[in-house]
Every structure is written in C-alpha cells, then in structure tokens.
Coordinates of C-alpha atoms in Angstrom, one line a residue:
Chain D
M1 CA 0.0 0.0 0.0
A2 CA 2.8 2.4 0.9
N3 CA 4.1 1.9 -2.6
L4 CA 0.8 2.8 -4.2
V5 CA 0.4 6.0 -2.1
A6 CA 4.0 7.0 -2.9
E7 CA 3.4 6.5 -6.6
S8 CA 0.2 8.5 -6.6
E9 CA 1.9 11.3 -4.7
F10 CA 4.6 11.3 -7.4
L11 CA 2.1 11.2 -10.2
L12 CA -0.1 13.9 -8.6
S13 CA 2.3 16.4 -10.1
V14 CA 0.6 15.6 -13.4
L15 CA -2.7 17.0 -12.0
S16 CA -3.3 20.6 -12.5
E17 CA -1.5 23.2 -10.4
P18 CA -4.1 25.4 -8.7
Q19 CA -4.7 28.5 -10.9
S20 CA -4.6 32.0 -9.4
Q21 CA -7.9 33.4 -8.1
G22 CA -10.3 34.6 -10.8
M23 CA -7.9 33.6 -13.6
L24 CA -9.6 30.3 -14.4
L25 CA -9.6 30.3 -18.2
G26 CA -11.2 27.0 -19.1
M27 CA -11.2 23.9 -17.1
N28 CA -10.5 20.2 -17.8
V29 CA -12.9 17.7 -16.3
V30 CA -12.4 14.0 -16.2
V31 CA -15.6 11.9 -15.9
C32 CA -15.4 8.3 -14.7
V33 CA -18.1 6.3 -16.6
K34 CA -19.1 2.7 -16.5
Q35 CA -20.4 0.7 -19.4
I36 CA -23.0 -1.9 -18.1
P37 CA -25.3 -4.5 -19.4
D38 CA -28.7 -3.0 -20.3
P39 CA -30.6 -2.9 -17.0
A40 CA -33.8 -3.7 -19.0
D41 CA -32.4 -7.2 -19.7
P42 CA -32.6 -9.7 -16.9
G43 CA -29.3 -10.1 -15.1
A44 CA -27.6 -13.4 -14.7
L45 CA -24.6 -14.8 -12.8
D46 CA -21.8 -16.7 -14.5
P47 CA -22.2 -20.2 -13.0
Q48 CA -18.4 -20.7 -12.9
T49 CA -17.4 -17.5 -11.2
N50 CA -20.7 -16.2 -9.6
T51 CA -20.0 -12.8 -11.0
L52 CA -22.4 -10.7 -13.1
K53 CA -22.4 -11.7 -16.8
R54 CA -21.0 -8.9 -18.8
D55 CA -20.5 -10.5 -22.1
G56 CA -23.3 -8.9 -24.1
K57 CA -23.4 -5.4 -25.5
L58 CA -22.7 -2.8 -22.9
I59 CA -24.4 0.7 -22.6
L60 CA -23.5 3.9 -20.8
D61 CA -24.7 3.6 -17.2
E62 CA -27.6 6.2 -17.0
S63 CA -26.2 7.3 -13.6
D64 CA -23.0 8.5 -15.4
S65 CA -24.9 10.6 -18.0
Y66 CA -25.5 13.2 -15.3
G67 CA -21.8 13.6 -14.6
V68 CA -21.1 13.9 -18.3
E69 CA -23.8 16.6 -18.6
M70 CA -22.5 18.4 -15.6
A71 CA -18.9 18.3 -16.9
L72 CA -20.0 19.6 -20.3
Q73 CA -21.9 22.5 -18.6
L74 CA -18.9 23.4 -16.4
V75 CA -16.5 23.5 -19.3
D76 CA -19.0 25.6 -21.2
T77 CA -19.3 28.1 -18.3
A78 CA -15.5 28.2 -17.9
G79 CA -15.2 29.2 -21.5
G80 CA -12.7 26.5 -22.5
G81 CA -11.1 23.2 -21.7
E82 CA -12.4 19.7 -22.3
V83 CA -14.2 16.7 -20.9
T84 CA -12.2 13.4 -20.9
L85 CA -13.9 10.1 -20.1
V86 CA -12.2 7.3 -18.1
S87 CA -13.6 3.8 -18.1
M88 CA -12.8 0.2 -17.4
A89 CA -14.6 -2.5 -19.4
P90 CA -14.0 -6.0 -20.7
N91 CA -13.1 -6.7 -24.4
G92 CA -12.3 -3.2 -25.3
E93 CA -16.0 -2.3 -25.2
V94 CA -16.6 1.3 -26.4
S95 CA -20.3 1.5 -27.2
G96 CA -21.2 3.3 -24.0
L97 CA -18.2 5.6 -24.3
R98 CA -19.4 6.5 -27.8
T99 CA -22.7 7.7 -26.3
A100 CA -20.8 10.1 -23.9
L101 CA -18.5 11.2 -26.7
A102 CA -21.6 11.9 -28.8
M103 CA -22.9 14.1 -26.0
G104 CA -19.8 16.2 -26.3
A105 CA -16.8 14.7 -24.4
A106 CA -13.6 15.2 -26.3
K107 CA -11.7 11.9 -25.7
A108 CA -11.6 8.8 -23.6
V109 CA -9.2 6.5 -21.8
L110 CA -10.4 2.9 -21.7
V111 CA -8.7 0.2 -19.6
S112 CA -9.3 -3.3 -20.7
D113 CA -7.4 -6.4 -19.5
E114 CA -8.3 -10.0 -18.9
A115 CA -6.7 -9.8 -15.5
L116 CA -9.4 -7.3 -14.4
A117 CA -12.2 -9.9 -14.4
G118 CA -13.7 -10.2 -11.0
S119 CA -12.5 -6.8 -9.9
G120 CA -14.2 -5.3 -6.8
A121 CA -14.5 -1.7 -5.9
L122 CA -11.0 -1.3 -4.6
S123 CA -9.4 -2.9 -7.7
T124 CA -11.6 -0.7 -9.9
S125 CA -10.5 2.4 -8.1
K126 CA -6.8 1.6 -8.3
V127 CA -7.2 1.2 -12.1
L128 CA -9.4 4.3 -12.6
A129 CA -7.0 6.4 -10.5
K130 CA -4.1 5.5 -12.8
A131 CA -6.2 6.0 -15.9
I132 CA -7.2 9.5 -14.6
L133 CA -3.5 10.4 -14.3
R134 CA -3.0 9.2 -17.8
A135 CA -5.9 11.3 -19.1
G136 CA -3.9 14.5 -18.5
E137 CA -4.3 17.6 -16.4
A138 CA -7.6 17.6 -14.5
D139 CA -9.1 20.4 -12.5
L140 CA -12.1 18.3 -11.5
I141 CA -12.9 14.6 -11.5
L142 CA -16.6 13.6 -11.6
T143 CA -18.2 10.2 -10.9
A144 CA -21.7 9.0 -10.3
T145 CA -22.6 8.2 -6.7
E146 CA -22.8 4.5 -7.5
S147 CA -23.1 2.3 -10.6
S148 CA -26.5 0.8 -11.5
D149 CA -25.2 -2.7 -11.7
G150 CA -22.6 -3.1 -8.9
Y151 CA -23.8 -0.2 -6.7
T152 CA -21.0 -0.4 -4.1
G153 CA -20.9 3.4 -3.8
V154 CA -17.4 3.6 -2.4
V155 CA -15.4 4.1 -5.7
P156 CA -15.5 8.0 -5.6
E157 CA -13.9 8.2 -2.2
Q158 CA -11.4 5.5 -3.0
I159 CA -10.3 7.4 -6.1
A160 CA -10.0 10.6 -4.1
E161 CA -7.9 8.9 -1.5
L162 CA -5.6 7.2 -4.0
L163 CA -5.1 10.6 -5.7
Q164 CA -4.8 12.3 -2.3
L165 CA -7.5 14.8 -3.3
P166 CA -10.4 16.3 -1.4
S167 CA -13.8 15.0 -2.3
I168 CA -17.5 15.8 -2.0
T169 CA -20.0 13.1 -2.6
F170 CA -23.7 13.4 -3.6
A171 CA -23.5 16.7 -5.4
K172 CA -26.8 18.2 -6.5
E173 CA -25.2 21.4 -7.9
I174 CA -21.6 22.4 -8.7
T175 CA -20.3 25.9 -9.3
I176 CA -16.7 27.0 -9.7
E177 CA -15.5 30.4 -8.5
G178 CA -11.8 30.9 -9.3
N179 CA -10.0 28.0 -7.8
T180 CA -12.8 27.2 -5.4
L181 CA -15.3 24.4 -5.9
K182 CA -18.8 25.0 -4.4
V183 CA -21.2 22.1 -4.1
Q184 CA -24.7 21.6 -2.8
R185 CA -24.4 18.2 -1.2
Q186 CA -27.4 16.0 -0.6
T187 CA -28.0 15.1 3.1
E188 CA -30.6 13.2 5.0
A189 CA -32.2 16.4 6.1
G190 CA -31.8 18.6 3.0
Y191 CA -28.5 19.7 1.7
D192 CA -25.2 21.2 2.8
E193 CA -23.1 23.8 0.9
V194 CA -19.6 22.5 0.8
E195 CA -16.5 24.2 -0.5
S196 CA -13.1 22.8 -1.5
P197 CA -10.1 23.8 -3.4
L198 CA -9.5 22.3 -6.9
P199 CA -8.5 19.8 -8.0
A200 CA -11.1 17.6 -6.3
V201 CA -13.3 14.5 -6.8
V202 CA -17.1 15.0 -6.8
S203 CA -19.8 12.3 -7.1
V204 CA -22.9 13.6 -8.8
T205 CA -26.4 12.5 -7.7
A206 CA -28.7 11.1 -10.4
G207 CA -31.4 13.4 -11.8
V208 CA -29.9 16.7 -10.9
V209 CA -29.4 17.8 -14.5
E210 CA -31.1 16.9 -17.8
P211 CA -28.5 14.9 -19.8
R212 CA -28.6 16.1 -23.4
Y213 CA -29.5 13.8 -26.2
P214 CA -26.6 13.3 -28.7
S215 CA -27.3 15.1 -31.9
F216 CA -26.8 13.4 -35.3
K217 CA -23.7 15.6 -35.8
G218 CA -22.5 14.6 -32.3
I219 CA -23.0 10.9 -33.1
M220 CA -21.1 11.2 -36.3
A221 CA -18.3 13.2 -34.7
A222 CA -18.0 10.6 -31.8
K223 CA -17.0 7.9 -34.2
S224 CA -13.6 9.6 -34.8
K225 CA -12.9 10.9 -31.4
P226 CA -9.8 9.4 -29.8
V227 CA -10.2 6.5 -27.4
D228 CA -6.9 5.6 -25.7
Q229 CA -7.1 1.9 -25.2
V230 CA -4.7 0.7 -22.5
T231 CA -3.9 -2.5 -20.5
L232 CA -2.7 -2.9 -17.0
A233 CA 0.9 -3.1 -18.3
D234 CA 0.4 0.4 -19.8
L235 CA -0.7 1.7 -16.4
E236 CA 2.1 -0.2 -14.7
I237 CA -0.3 -2.0 -12.5
D238 CA 0.6 -5.5 -11.2
P239 CA -2.1 -7.9 -12.5
S240 CA -1.9 -9.9 -9.2
S241 CA -3.0 -6.8 -7.2
V242 CA -6.4 -6.5 -9.0
G243 CA -9.2 -8.7 -10.3
W244 CA -9.8 -12.2 -8.9
A245 CA -6.2 -12.4 -7.8
G246 CA -6.2 -9.2 -5.8
G247 CA -9.8 -9.2 -4.7
G248 CA -9.3 -10.6 -1.3
Q249 CA -12.8 -12.0 -1.2
E250 CA -14.5 -15.3 -1.7
I251 CA -18.1 -16.1 -2.4
V252 CA -19.2 -18.8 0.1
L253 CA -22.9 -19.2 -0.8
V254 CA -25.4 -18.2 -3.5
A255 CA -28.9 -18.9 -2.5
Q256 CA -32.5 -18.1 -3.5
A257 CA -33.7 -15.4 -1.2
E258 CA -36.9 -16.1 0.8
S259 CA -39.7 -15.2 -1.7
R260 CA -43.0 -13.6 -0.9
A261 CA -46.1 -15.8 -1.3
G262 CA -48.1 -14.7 -4.4
G263 CA -51.0 -12.5 -3.7
T264 CA -54.3 -11.7 -5.5
I265 CA -54.0 -10.0 -8.9
I266 CA -57.1 -8.7 -10.5
E267 CA -58.0 -6.8 -13.7
D268 CA -59.6 -3.4 -12.9
D269 CA -63.2 -3.5 -14.1
G270 CA -63.8 0.0 -12.7
E271 CA -64.3 -1.4 -9.2
G272 CA -60.7 -2.3 -8.5
F273 CA -60.4 0.6 -6.0
Q274 CA -63.0 -1.2 -3.8
K275 CA -60.6 -4.2 -3.3
I276 CA -58.0 -1.7 -2.0
V277 CA -60.5 -0.1 0.3
D278 CA -61.5 -3.5 1.6
L279 CA -57.8 -4.5 2.3
L280 CA -57.1 -1.1 3.9
A281 CA -60.0 -1.8 6.3
E282 CA -58.9 -5.4 6.9
L283 CA -55.4 -4.1 7.8
K284 CA -57.0 -1.4 10.0
V285 CA -55.2 1.3 8.1
I286 CA -58.7 3.0 7.8
Chain N
M1 CA -18.4 -15.7 19.6
T2 CA -17.4 -15.6 15.9
V3 CA -14.9 -12.7 16.3
S4 CA -13.2 -11.1 19.1
K5 CA -13.6 -7.3 18.4
I6 CA -15.9 -5.3 16.2
W7 CA -15.8 -1.5 15.7
V8 CA -19.0 0.2 14.6
L9 CA -19.0 3.7 13.1
A10 CA -21.5 5.6 15.2
E11 CA -23.4 8.4 13.5
A12 CA -25.5 10.9 15.5
T13 CA -27.5 14.1 15.0
D14 CA -27.6 16.6 17.8
G15 CA -26.4 14.0 20.3
K16 CA -29.0 11.4 19.3
V17 CA -27.5 8.2 17.9
A18 CA -28.8 7.2 14.5
T19 CA -31.2 4.3 14.3
T20 CA -29.0 2.6 11.8
T21 CA -26.1 2.7 14.2
L22 CA -28.3 1.1 17.0
E23 CA -29.4 -1.6 14.5
I24 CA -25.8 -2.5 13.7
L25 CA -24.8 -2.5 17.4
A26 CA -27.6 -5.0 18.1
K27 CA -26.1 -7.4 15.6
A28 CA -22.4 -6.7 16.5
R29 CA -22.9 -7.7 20.1
Q30 CA -24.3 -11.1 18.9
L31 CA -21.1 -11.7 16.9
A32 CA -18.2 -10.3 18.9
D33 CA -16.8 -10.5 22.5
T34 CA -16.1 -6.8 22.4
V35 CA -18.0 -4.0 20.6
E36 CA -16.5 -0.5 20.4
V37 CA -17.7 2.5 18.4
V38 CA -15.8 5.2 16.6
T39 CA -17.6 8.6 16.3
A40 CA -17.2 12.2 15.4
A41 CA -20.3 12.9 17.6
G42 CA -18.3 13.3 20.8
A43 CA -18.4 11.7 24.3
E44 CA -22.0 12.7 24.8
I45 CA -23.2 9.5 23.0
A46 CA -21.3 7.2 25.5
A47 CA -24.5 6.5 27.6
E48 CA -26.7 5.7 24.6
V49 CA -24.2 3.4 22.7
G50 CA -23.3 1.8 26.1
A51 CA -27.0 1.0 26.6
H52 CA -26.8 -0.8 23.2
G53 CA -23.8 -2.9 23.9
A54 CA -20.7 -0.8 23.2
T55 CA -18.0 -0.8 25.9
K56 CA -15.9 2.0 24.5
V57 CA -16.3 5.1 22.4
F58 CA -13.4 6.3 20.3
T59 CA -14.0 10.0 19.6
V60 CA -12.6 11.8 16.6
G61 CA -12.3 15.5 17.4
G62 CA -11.8 18.6 15.4
T63 CA -14.3 17.7 12.7
D64 CA -16.6 20.7 13.1
G65 CA -17.6 22.0 9.6
K66 CA -15.7 19.2 7.9
L67 CA -16.9 16.4 5.8
L68 CA -16.4 13.3 8.0
G69 CA -15.0 10.8 5.5
A70 CA -11.3 11.8 5.6
P71 CA -10.9 12.6 9.3
I72 CA -12.6 9.5 10.6
A73 CA -10.9 7.2 8.1
G74 CA -7.6 8.9 9.0
A75 CA -8.1 8.4 12.7
M76 CA -9.2 4.8 12.2
A77 CA -6.2 3.9 10.0
A78 CA -3.8 5.5 12.4
A79 CA -5.3 3.5 15.3
I80 CA -5.1 0.3 13.3
E81 CA -1.5 0.9 12.3
S82 CA -0.5 1.5 15.9
G83 CA -1.7 -2.1 16.7
N84 CA -5.2 -1.3 18.0
A85 CA -7.0 -3.1 15.1
P86 CA -10.5 -4.7 15.4
D87 CA -11.3 -7.9 13.4
V88 CA -14.2 -6.2 11.7
I89 CA -15.5 -2.7 11.1
L90 CA -19.2 -2.2 10.5
M91 CA -20.7 1.0 9.1
A92 CA -24.1 1.9 7.7
T93 CA -24.7 2.4 3.9
S94 CA -25.1 6.1 4.7
Y95 CA -23.6 9.3 3.2
T96 CA -20.9 9.3 5.9
G97 CA -20.5 5.5 6.1
R98 CA -19.7 5.2 2.5
D99 CA -17.3 8.1 2.6
V100 CA -15.4 6.7 5.6
A101 CA -15.3 3.1 4.1
G102 CA -14.0 4.3 0.8
R103 CA -11.2 6.4 2.3
L104 CA -10.3 3.7 4.9
S105 CA -10.2 0.9 2.4
V106 CA -7.5 2.7 0.5
K107 CA -5.6 3.7 3.6
I108 CA -5.3 0.2 4.9
D109 CA -5.5 -1.5 1.4
A110 CA -8.5 -3.6 2.5
P111 CA -11.5 -4.3 0.2
V112 CA -15.1 -3.5 1.4
I113 CA -18.2 -5.6 1.1
T114 CA -21.2 -3.3 0.6
N115 CA -25.0 -3.5 0.7
V116 CA -24.9 -6.2 3.4
V117 CA -28.3 -7.2 4.8
D118 CA -27.1 -9.9 7.1
L119 CA -23.9 -11.2 8.6
V120 CA -23.3 -15.0 9.0
E121 CA -20.5 -17.1 10.4
S122 CA -18.4 -18.9 7.8
D123 CA -15.4 -21.0 9.2
G124 CA -14.6 -18.6 12.0
R125 CA -14.9 -15.4 9.9
L126 CA -17.9 -13.3 9.0
A127 CA -19.6 -13.4 5.6
G128 CA -21.8 -10.6 4.4
V129 CA -25.1 -11.5 2.8
V130 CA -25.9 -9.2 -0.2
P131 CA -29.1 -9.4 -2.2
I132 CA -28.9 -9.1 -5.9
F133 CA -31.4 -9.1 -8.8
G134 CA -33.9 -7.1 -6.7
G135 CA -33.6 -9.5 -3.8
V136 CA -34.3 -12.7 -5.7
T137 CA -30.8 -14.1 -5.0
D138 CA -28.6 -13.8 -1.9
V139 CA -24.8 -13.9 -2.3
S140 CA -22.7 -14.5 0.8
T141 CA -19.1 -13.2 0.6
K142 CA -16.3 -13.2 3.0
F143 CA -12.7 -11.8 3.0
T144 CA -9.6 -13.9 2.5
T145 CA -7.1 -11.2 3.4
D146 CA -5.0 -10.8 6.6
N147 CA -6.6 -7.4 7.0
V148 CA -9.5 -5.8 8.9
D149 CA -12.9 -6.8 7.4
I150 CA -15.0 -3.8 6.4
F151 CA -18.7 -4.2 5.8
L152 CA -21.3 -1.6 4.8
I153 CA -24.7 -2.5 6.2
R154 CA -28.0 -1.5 4.7
P155 CA -30.5 0.3 7.0
K156 CA -33.2 -1.8 8.6
S157 CA -31.2 -5.0 8.2
F158 CA -31.4 -5.7 12.0
A159 CA -33.7 -4.7 14.8
A160 CA -32.2 -2.1 17.3
E161 CA -32.4 -3.4 20.9
E162 CA -31.0 -2.2 24.2
S163 CA -28.6 -4.4 26.0
G164 CA -28.9 -2.5 29.3
G165 CA -25.1 -1.9 29.3
A166 CA -23.4 0.9 31.3
A167 CA -22.1 4.0 29.6
A168 CA -19.1 3.3 27.4
S169 CA -15.7 4.5 28.4
V170 CA -14.3 7.3 26.2
E171 CA -10.9 7.5 24.5
E172 CA -9.9 10.1 21.9
L173 CA -8.3 9.1 18.6
T174 CA -5.7 11.2 17.0
V175 CA -6.4 12.6 13.5
P176 CA -3.2 12.6 11.5
D177 CA -2.4 15.4 9.0
L178 CA -4.9 14.9 6.2
G179 CA -3.2 17.2 3.7
A180 CA -5.4 18.1 0.7
T181 CA -7.8 15.2 1.5
G182 CA -9.3 17.1 4.4
A183 CA -9.8 20.3 2.6
A184 CA -13.6 20.2 2.0
V185 CA -15.6 22.3 4.4
V186 CA -19.3 22.8 5.0
T187 CA -20.2 26.5 4.8
S188 CA -23.9 26.2 5.5
R189 CA -26.6 23.6 6.1
F190 CA -30.2 23.6 4.7
V191 CA -33.0 21.6 6.1
E192 CA -35.9 20.9 3.7
E193 CA -39.2 21.1 5.4
K194 CA -41.3 18.1 5.0
T195 CA -44.7 17.7 6.5
G196 CA -46.2 14.3 7.6
P197 CA -44.3 11.2 8.6
S198 CA -40.9 10.5 7.3
L199 CA -40.2 7.6 4.8
D200 CA -38.0 5.9 7.4
E201 CA -40.6 5.7 10.1
A202 CA -44.0 5.8 8.4
A203 CA -46.4 2.8 9.0
V204 CA -47.8 3.4 5.5
V205 CA -45.9 4.5 2.4
V206 CA -47.5 5.5 -0.9
S207 CA -45.1 5.7 -3.8
G208 CA -45.5 6.8 -7.4
G209 CA -43.6 6.0 -10.6
R210 CA -43.4 6.6 -14.3
G211 CA -46.9 5.2 -14.8
L212 CA -48.3 8.4 -13.4
G213 CA -47.5 9.9 -16.8
E214 CA -46.6 13.4 -15.9
K215 CA -45.3 15.4 -12.9
E216 CA -48.7 17.0 -12.1
N217 CA -50.2 13.6 -11.4
Y218 CA -47.9 13.0 -8.5
Q219 CA -50.5 15.1 -6.6
L220 CA -52.6 11.9 -6.6
V221 CA -49.9 10.1 -4.6
E222 CA -49.6 13.1 -2.2
D223 CA -53.4 13.2 -1.8
L224 CA -53.7 9.4 -1.0
A225 CA -50.7 9.6 1.3
K226 CA -52.3 12.4 3.3
L227 CA -55.6 10.5 3.7
L228 CA -53.7 7.4 5.0
Q229 CA -51.2 9.5 7.2
A230 CA -48.6 7.9 5.0
A231 CA -45.2 9.1 3.7
P232 CA -45.1 9.8 0.0
G233 CA -42.3 8.0 -1.9
A234 CA -41.1 7.6 -5.5
S235 CA -39.3 5.3 -7.9
R236 CA -35.9 6.3 -9.2
A237 CA -37.4 7.0 -12.6
I238 CA -39.4 10.0 -11.5
V239 CA -36.7 11.3 -9.2
D240 CA -34.3 11.2 -12.2
A241 CA -36.9 12.9 -14.2
G242 CA -37.0 15.7 -11.6
W243 CA -40.7 15.3 -10.6
V244 CA -39.8 14.9 -6.9
P245 CA -36.6 15.4 -4.8
Y246 CA -34.1 12.6 -4.2
S247 CA -35.2 12.4 -0.6
Y248 CA -38.4 10.8 -1.8
Q249 CA -36.6 7.9 -3.5
V250 CA -37.3 4.4 -2.4
G251 CA -34.9 1.7 -3.6
Q252 CA -31.3 0.5 -3.9
T253 CA -30.3 4.1 -4.3
G254 CA -32.4 6.0 -1.9
K255 CA -34.3 4.8 1.1
V256 CA -35.0 1.2 2.3
V257 CA -38.5 1.1 3.8
K258 CA -40.2 -1.6 5.7
P259 CA -43.7 -0.2 6.5
S260 CA -46.6 -2.3 7.5
L261 CA -48.3 -1.3 4.2
Y262 CA -46.6 -0.2 0.9
I263 CA -48.7 1.1 -2.0
A264 CA -47.0 1.3 -5.4
A265 CA -48.8 3.4 -8.0
G266 CA -47.6 3.2 -11.5
I267 CA -44.4 1.5 -10.5
S268 CA -43.3 -1.5 -12.6
G269 CA -40.9 -2.8 -10.0
A270 CA -37.4 -2.6 -11.4
T271 CA -34.8 -4.4 -9.4
Q272 CA -33.6 -1.0 -8.2
H273 CA -37.0 -0.4 -6.6
L274 CA -37.8 -3.9 -5.3
V275 CA -34.6 -3.9 -3.1
G276 CA -35.9 -0.9 -1.2
M277 CA -39.4 -2.1 -0.4
K278 CA -39.9 -5.8 -0.7
G279 CA -39.5 -6.2 3.1
S280 CA -42.8 -4.3 3.6
K281 CA -45.4 -6.3 5.5
N282 CA -48.2 -5.8 3.0
I283 CA -47.8 -4.6 -0.6
I284 CA -50.6 -3.2 -2.9
A285 CA -49.7 -2.4 -6.5
I286 CA -51.5 -0.6 -9.2
N287 CA -50.0 -0.9 -12.7
K288 CA -51.4 -1.3 -16.2
D289 CA -49.0 -3.9 -17.3
A290 CA -50.1 -7.3 -16.0
E291 CA -46.5 -8.6 -16.5
A292 CA -44.9 -5.9 -14.3
P293 CA -42.5 -7.5 -11.7
I294 CA -44.1 -5.5 -8.9
F295 CA -47.1 -7.9 -9.0
A296 CA -44.8 -10.8 -8.1
V297 CA -44.2 -9.3 -4.6
S298 CA -47.8 -7.8 -4.2
D299 CA -50.4 -9.1 -1.8
L300 CA -53.0 -7.3 -3.8
G301 CA -52.4 -6.2 -7.4
I302 CA -54.8 -4.2 -9.5
V303 CA -54.0 -4.4 -13.2
G304 CA -55.4 -1.1 -14.3
D305 CA -54.8 2.6 -15.1
V306 CA -53.6 4.6 -12.1
H307 CA -55.4 7.6 -13.5
K308 CA -58.7 5.9 -13.0
V309 CA -58.0 3.8 -9.9
L310 CA -56.4 6.4 -7.7
P311 CA -59.1 9.2 -8.1
K312 CA -61.8 6.6 -7.3
L313 CA -59.8 5.3 -4.3
I314 CA -59.2 8.9 -3.0
E315 CA -62.9 9.7 -3.5
A316 CA -64.0 6.6 -1.6
L317 CA -61.6 7.3 1.3
Q318 CA -62.7 11.0 1.5
A319 CA -66.3 9.8 1.7
R320 CA -65.5 7.6 4.7
S321 CA -63.7 10.3 6.6

C-alpha cells in the first residue's frame, strides 16, 4: 500500500496546479463512466465465477450521464477546456463511451485487461486512479454516486484517497469560483453547501441535470474521437493486485432469497379501488 | 463468539444516535466479544451506545464543519496501524458511512463488502449477505485477506435493541495530518421542510412511478398519502426525471423502507426499486402492465390505469372520513 500511495503522490504532479484566483480560463474535467449490461435485460450470474455476466453489448450507465452533462456545462461556463472520459470494461468495449463522446466529451481512456475480471470496488478504483492520471491535467474529477449494476458506492472516495485529493459526494449542484469548488451536497435532512479547493473528486447525484440527447452531428463526430485503449501493463499495475487475484474475497454461498407468497392479482373493471378499500379496512389502516 | 472485536461507526444528529447505528450495534454484540464505536459525535453519546452494547467510544475530534470521511478514516487507519485493530468494522450504507469506508479501504488497502443485509459465520470469519437481482438471490461473501474486514450494512437489516449496558468508556483518537484530502468544508446547512411522517418511520408508504404519466399527477400520490397518514415516496425513474426530490426515492439508491403497508402506484418494480421495499409487511400495487415485476411481490395487485383507480380510491376514502 505504501508503494501505491507514494506512486500516486509522485504522479499527482501531473494533476493541474491550482490556478490563481479569478484567472480560471477554461477547465479540464475527467468523468469516470461505467459501461454496463442494459438494466432492462434480466441479469444473470456466470455459474463458474458467480459474477455478473457482462459478455453482451454494454451501454453507458444512465447514472453516469448526469456527470457527463454536468462536466459539459462546467466546461462551457468556464469558457474552454475539455471533458475526458475514463472507463474500465471487458473486451475493449466502447459502445457506452461513444454515447458520452456523442454528447460532447472530447476523448476517452479505456482500460481493458483480462486480469481485471472479478474486480471489486478497490481494484476498480486503483485502475481508474491511474487512468485519470494518464488522461492528462484535470481540474475536477466527476463520478456517479454509484453504478447501476454493482452499486457499491465507495469508488468515488477510494479514487480521491488514491489521488490524495479532497472529495465531495452526492452533489446536487456544482459551481466553480476561481479555484474554489462550491457544491450543494445532498444530506438526510436537505443539503449542505460545501467548499473545496481544486483539483477535487465529486460524485454527482442522479437526476440533478437533464442529460442532453446526442445530436446526429455529435453521433457522427463521436466515431472519430480518440479512445486511448490501455492495458494494466500500460498503467504499470501489477495484475496480481487486482481482479480475482487481488480481490481478497470469496463467495461462500449463492442462495435463492426467501420469496413472498403470491397475492391476489385482479384486472380493474372500474371497481378495483373497492378491493383496495377492503384491504385497507382489513389491515385497520382505515 | 465468531470474532473477538468489532468496531461500529456511530453516527448521530444533535447528540441522538442514528437508528441505523443502533441496529448495527444489536447485531455486532451477537457476533463479537467486544464491541466498540468510533464517532465524530463526541463523548456525549457514550451512555446511549453503552446501553446498546458498546463498551468503548473512540472519539474523533476537530471535525466541526468538515466532511467526515477523511478525518474519521484517517483516525481509524492511524489506530489500526498502531496495533489497535479490530477484526471487523461495520458502518451503515449512509452518506458518511460510504465516505469513511472508501477512504479507509485505500488507507489500509482492504476491500469493502457493501450493501450487506445480514452477517453470518463462515469458518470462523464473518460473511456478508448481499441481495442481488432485486432480492431474488442472496450472495454471501467473506474476506480472504489478513486485513480488517470492512462491511457496509443497509439500513433496517437488524432490529435495534437495548442491552442494558453501562455508559461506554471514552478515548480520543488522533487525527493525522490529512493534507489536501481534508480540505472540503461545510459552509452552511439547509433543512428541507417536509410535512407528515418520514419515509423511514411511516407505517404506510405510498409511492408513485413513471406510470403516473406526468409530474402533475404525483399530486394523486400526495393526496392518497395524506388520507392514510402515509409518507409519499417515489421510484428512481421519476426522481431522475425531476418530478420529486431525491429524498423521496425508495430503492437500492435512496431509502430502504419496511412499513406495514406499501402502496406502489404506476411503478413497474425494477430491481432497483424492489430492493428498497420488498421487506414491507403488505404490498398493494396498481399498474397497467399485468406482467410488471411489482405484481410478483404484491399481496393485492390491480391491473389497471392509475389515473382511473387512484381518483376513485381517493374519493372513496374521502367519503369515509
């Protein structure tokens, strides 16, 4: 671990030096995106490994579309800079990345390596942190709060810790003033206003902006935007430290959960509401 | 006992310990000889966590106005490195719990098992039970490292129960220099006023989904909720669409609810939603698609148009009151 931290401290010099107050002319935003199996398709476990099957076509996780939109808006407001995507996926899968490139991101770094199969959150974060450094100077790193398929929700903070950066999770709104990041952060009770110097890692709550639909022009342009396809060797990551080998976990049991007994299902004939009223009375709710 | 020592991250608001923390304490003391808590809430929670089975409170000071992830993780990691390591650390799947777990896992290079709904013994070590595919399948996973086991526990997985223990002893943990990682500060806090019962505590929850058609129709859900003294909730689809705030969301992202009655109006029952509500005692669903997965978990399912069923139901209830 000491080695990893030392390396990230060394590599941190690649990240943007803070710019002087009020002189922010353009900003570069890195957005971590995940390409996932279509949530509309029923999920299945690989019977050999008990991990989620990810061999079909992958799409951009909808959760990440908010971060991409937020990044595009911030770059727009800053009056320059660009949005770079960072992703990790099997088999050099790019279809989800193309969607985000079509929205307006400039380029992408994609990490694909057989040794990454079975990666948990910590392995994923180690890979993404290195890929972010490869992506070039970043003023801000955005992620979703959690992915729609794995939903561990710890990757944003892990990336921030690996890069030794401040972080703000569950952002509803982001503004940049000079070198200061201002975020409305979702809380149990409402929201907090949180400030941090840049560069920083921010996770974006789903639904807080309206992700743009890629235009036809955007879709055409995305086909030729650069995707830097790299392996673990390119990132100088030891394959035994990630994936199955470095996961440090073992599945001991996969079982059917206790299922609910089937209830009464009826077609509404105009009097369906009465069945509800009857049940409410039976349950003494009314 | 399965393990010798467990640490629980204790969260509190205005000196009152969070229910999720008390739930985790109840489970922890069944599993370990010694249960201790780590908190940024100060020594004032010593009596309450003691009454729920903790024998020691490790306080993390100087966190006023800071986001808690970096300082708590820093203090925990420093204590672990100095030889004071527990076997297991349990935290809630909460805003702070996830922040602390992420930072800590990197600091001590230990993986985290998240979204745990139960903890079971497996050859002398704990395995976390995680529901997948909307709760159809349970996967139990344990660690194989020589490291501390970190589990994130979903709210309402266990029942909080007092142990009758004495106030816990208090010891302060040192927060090491956090450098840039501790630089985020809270400048102000806003509380969103909500009337009626909260989603966490309501006996009845009425939730609406995409089947409502448009934002204005969420009023039907609000009206029904009011008549039943219920908390209004929502599926992720309509939160993402901006119809209602995130705080209304029931599901894997959002709140886990276990009311005695859950009414789902125009919700198809995506995996994401089922995880958050299938533990409800009774479930009523109204949806126009007879094949919707929500009907598989419903005690009463009405295959019909919410725009027709809800107004009639509201009218009938108004006539009774």
